[in-house]
Short mmCIF file of C-alpha atoms in Angstrom, two decimals:
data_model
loop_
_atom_site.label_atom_id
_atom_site.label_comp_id
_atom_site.label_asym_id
_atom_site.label_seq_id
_atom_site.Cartn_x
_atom_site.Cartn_y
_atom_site.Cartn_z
CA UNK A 1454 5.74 37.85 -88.79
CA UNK A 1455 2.32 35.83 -87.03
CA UNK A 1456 3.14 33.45 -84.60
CA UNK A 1457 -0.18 31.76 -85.65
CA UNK A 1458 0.01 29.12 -82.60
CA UNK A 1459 -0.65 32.00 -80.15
CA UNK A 1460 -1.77 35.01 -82.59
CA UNK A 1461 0.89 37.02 -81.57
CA UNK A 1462 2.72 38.98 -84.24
CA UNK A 1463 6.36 40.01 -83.54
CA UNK A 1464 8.12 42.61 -84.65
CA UNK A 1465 11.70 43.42 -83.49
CA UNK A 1466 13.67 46.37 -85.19
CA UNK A 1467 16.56 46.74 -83.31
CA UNK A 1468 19.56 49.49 -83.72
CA UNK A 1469 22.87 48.27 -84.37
CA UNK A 1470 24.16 48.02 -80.64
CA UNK A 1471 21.29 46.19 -79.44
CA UNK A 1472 22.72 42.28 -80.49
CA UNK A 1473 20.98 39.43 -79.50
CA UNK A 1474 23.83 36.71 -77.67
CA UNK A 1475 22.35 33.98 -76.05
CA UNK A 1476 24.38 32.63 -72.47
CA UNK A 1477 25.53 29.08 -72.74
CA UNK A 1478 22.44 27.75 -70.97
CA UNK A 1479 24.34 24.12 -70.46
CA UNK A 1480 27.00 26.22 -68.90
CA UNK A 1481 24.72 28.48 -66.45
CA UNK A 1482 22.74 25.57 -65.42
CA UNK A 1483 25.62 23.10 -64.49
CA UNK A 1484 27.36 26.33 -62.65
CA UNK A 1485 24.03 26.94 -60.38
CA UNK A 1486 24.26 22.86 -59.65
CA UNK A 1487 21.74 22.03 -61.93
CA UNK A 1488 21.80 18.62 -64.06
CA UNK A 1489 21.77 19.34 -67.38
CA UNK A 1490 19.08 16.20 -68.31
CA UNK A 1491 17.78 15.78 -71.95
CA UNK A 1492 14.11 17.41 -71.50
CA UNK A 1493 16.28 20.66 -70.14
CA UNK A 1494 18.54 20.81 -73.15
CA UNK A 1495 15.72 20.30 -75.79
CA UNK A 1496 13.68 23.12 -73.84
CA UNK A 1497 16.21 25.19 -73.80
CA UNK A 1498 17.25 24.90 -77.10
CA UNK A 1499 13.27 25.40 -78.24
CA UNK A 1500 13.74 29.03 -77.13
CA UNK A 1501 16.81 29.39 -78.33
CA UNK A 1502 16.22 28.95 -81.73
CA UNK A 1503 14.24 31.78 -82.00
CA UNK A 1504 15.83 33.89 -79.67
CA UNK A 1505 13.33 37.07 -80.86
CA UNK A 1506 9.99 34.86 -80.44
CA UNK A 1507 7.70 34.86 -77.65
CA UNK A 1508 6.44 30.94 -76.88
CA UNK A 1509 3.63 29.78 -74.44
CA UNK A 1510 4.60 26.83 -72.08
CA UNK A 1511 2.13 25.23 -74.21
CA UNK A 1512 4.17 25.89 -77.99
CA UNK A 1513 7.71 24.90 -75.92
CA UNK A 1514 5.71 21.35 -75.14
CA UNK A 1515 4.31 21.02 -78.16
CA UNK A 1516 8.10 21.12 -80.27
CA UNK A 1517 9.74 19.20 -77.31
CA UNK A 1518 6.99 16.55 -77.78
CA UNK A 1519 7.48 16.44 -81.45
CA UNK A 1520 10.88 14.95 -80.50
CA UNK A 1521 10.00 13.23 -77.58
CA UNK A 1522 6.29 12.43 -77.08
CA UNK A 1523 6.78 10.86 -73.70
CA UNK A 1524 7.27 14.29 -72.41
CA UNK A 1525 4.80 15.76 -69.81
CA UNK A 1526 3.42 19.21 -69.61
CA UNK A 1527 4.37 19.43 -66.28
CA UNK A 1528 8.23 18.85 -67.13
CA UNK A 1529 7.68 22.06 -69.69
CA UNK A 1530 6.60 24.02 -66.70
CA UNK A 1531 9.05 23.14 -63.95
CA UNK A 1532 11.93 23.42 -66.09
CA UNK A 1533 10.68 26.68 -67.83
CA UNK A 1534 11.04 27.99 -63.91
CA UNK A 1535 14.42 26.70 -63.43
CA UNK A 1536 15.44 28.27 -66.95
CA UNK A 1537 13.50 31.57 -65.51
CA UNK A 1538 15.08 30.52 -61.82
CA UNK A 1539 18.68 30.72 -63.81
CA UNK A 1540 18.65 34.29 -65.30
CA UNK A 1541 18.04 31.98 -68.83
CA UNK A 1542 14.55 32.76 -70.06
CA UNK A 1543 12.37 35.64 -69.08
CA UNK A 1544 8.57 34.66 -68.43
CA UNK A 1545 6.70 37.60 -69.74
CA UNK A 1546 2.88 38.11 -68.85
CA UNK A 1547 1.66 40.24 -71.74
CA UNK A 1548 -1.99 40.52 -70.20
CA UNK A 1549 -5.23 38.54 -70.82
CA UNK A 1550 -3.94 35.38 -69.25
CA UNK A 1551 -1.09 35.34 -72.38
CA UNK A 1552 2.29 34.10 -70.25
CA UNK A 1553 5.16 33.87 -72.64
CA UNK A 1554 9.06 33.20 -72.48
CA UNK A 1555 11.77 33.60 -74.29
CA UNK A 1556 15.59 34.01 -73.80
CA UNK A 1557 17.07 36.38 -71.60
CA UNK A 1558 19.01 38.14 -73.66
CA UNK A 1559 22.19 40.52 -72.72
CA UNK A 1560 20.53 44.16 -72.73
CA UNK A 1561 17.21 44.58 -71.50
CA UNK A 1562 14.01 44.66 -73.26
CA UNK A 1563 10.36 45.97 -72.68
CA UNK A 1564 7.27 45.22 -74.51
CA UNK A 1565 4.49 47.31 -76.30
CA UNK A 1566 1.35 45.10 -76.95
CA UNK A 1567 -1.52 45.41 -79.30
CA UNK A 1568 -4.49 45.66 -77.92
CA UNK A 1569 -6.54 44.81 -81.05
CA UNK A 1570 -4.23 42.20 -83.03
CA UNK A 1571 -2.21 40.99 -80.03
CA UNK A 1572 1.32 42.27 -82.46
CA UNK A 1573 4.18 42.39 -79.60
CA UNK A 1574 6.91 44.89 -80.30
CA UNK A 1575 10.34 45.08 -78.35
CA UNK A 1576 11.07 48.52 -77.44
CA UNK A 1577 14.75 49.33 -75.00
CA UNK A 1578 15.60 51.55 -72.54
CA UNK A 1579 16.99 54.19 -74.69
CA UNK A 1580 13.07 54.90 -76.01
CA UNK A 1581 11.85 55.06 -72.32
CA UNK A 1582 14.11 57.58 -71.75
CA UNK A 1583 14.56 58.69 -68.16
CA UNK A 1584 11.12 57.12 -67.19
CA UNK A 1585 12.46 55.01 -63.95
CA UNK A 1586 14.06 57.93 -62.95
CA UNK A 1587 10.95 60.29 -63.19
CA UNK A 1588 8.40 57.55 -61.34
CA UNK A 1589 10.72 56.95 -58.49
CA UNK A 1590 11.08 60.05 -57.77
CA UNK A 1591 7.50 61.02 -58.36
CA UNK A 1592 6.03 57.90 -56.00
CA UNK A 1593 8.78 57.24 -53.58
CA UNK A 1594 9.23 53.65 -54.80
CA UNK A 1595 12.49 51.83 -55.78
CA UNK A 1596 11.95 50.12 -59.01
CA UNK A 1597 12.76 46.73 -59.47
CA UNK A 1598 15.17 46.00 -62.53
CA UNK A 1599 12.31 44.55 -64.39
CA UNK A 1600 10.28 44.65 -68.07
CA UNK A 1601 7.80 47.15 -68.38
CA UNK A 1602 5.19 46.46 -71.02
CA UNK A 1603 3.01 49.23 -72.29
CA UNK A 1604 -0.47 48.26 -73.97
CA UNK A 1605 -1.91 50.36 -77.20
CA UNK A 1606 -2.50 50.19 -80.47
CA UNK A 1607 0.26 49.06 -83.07
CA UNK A 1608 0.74 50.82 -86.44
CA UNK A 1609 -0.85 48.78 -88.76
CA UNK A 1610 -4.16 48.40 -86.60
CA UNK A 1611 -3.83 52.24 -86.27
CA UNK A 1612 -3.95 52.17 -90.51
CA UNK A 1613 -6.56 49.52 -90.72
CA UNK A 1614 -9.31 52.37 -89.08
#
């Protein structure tokens, strides 16, 4: 599948344990003591609705504004940090100035990016392996609990040669 908007193709095979629940985002919002206004609900249900999709700021406003043209940009933004703020929506930079967000979903996620068509693939911890592990202990550091996102070349540009 193309997300033609921002030319990024998605691809998510997933094995059987790795299910894709969303958190009541009304719910986690009103329990950080957060209002729950109308622009908030519509953005979060934007991302949402394709819980597997990877939206700009600029996509979320464009559907929200297809609703309700009076709102801003800059209400996009700020309330794409509180979702991010919330543990609701990840904000994922995939390189190249290309800042995307989706849901947060229950297991954590990485990303392996095309560097030729821009395709984004999900890959989880099981493929990675024992890789935290080996780098802290290589470097010293203490990873943070965070995405990792690998850059290459996907399968089908591989083909296309």
């Amino acid at each position: 599948m193309r997300d033609s908007a921002a030319g990024v193709a998605h691809h998510h095979p997933h094995s059987a344990d790795h299910t894709h629940a969303l958190p009541a985002g009304a719910a986690v919002l009103r329990a950080r003591g957060r209002r729950l206004t109308r622009q908030r609900r519509m953005i979060w249900e934007v991302l949402a609705a394709e819980p597997d999709r990877h939206l700009s700021a600029g996509e979320v406003c464009e559907r929200v504004r297809a609703e309700v043209p009076s709102v801003t940009p800059s209400t996009v933004y700020r309330t794409l940090d509180v979702l991010v703020e919330a543990g609701l929506a990840l904000r994922t930079d995939l390189g190249g100035d290309r800042v995307f967000y989706e849901p947060a979903h229950e297991h954590p996620h990485h990303h392996l990016v095309c560097e030729r068509c821009g395709a984004v693939r999900h890959v989880h911890d099981d493929a990675l392996g024992d890789l935290r592990t080996r780098v802290e202990a290589s470097s010293g550091y203490a990873l943070a609990p965070r995405e990792i996102t690998l850059f290459g070349t996907c399968p089908d540009c591989r083909r296309a040669r």
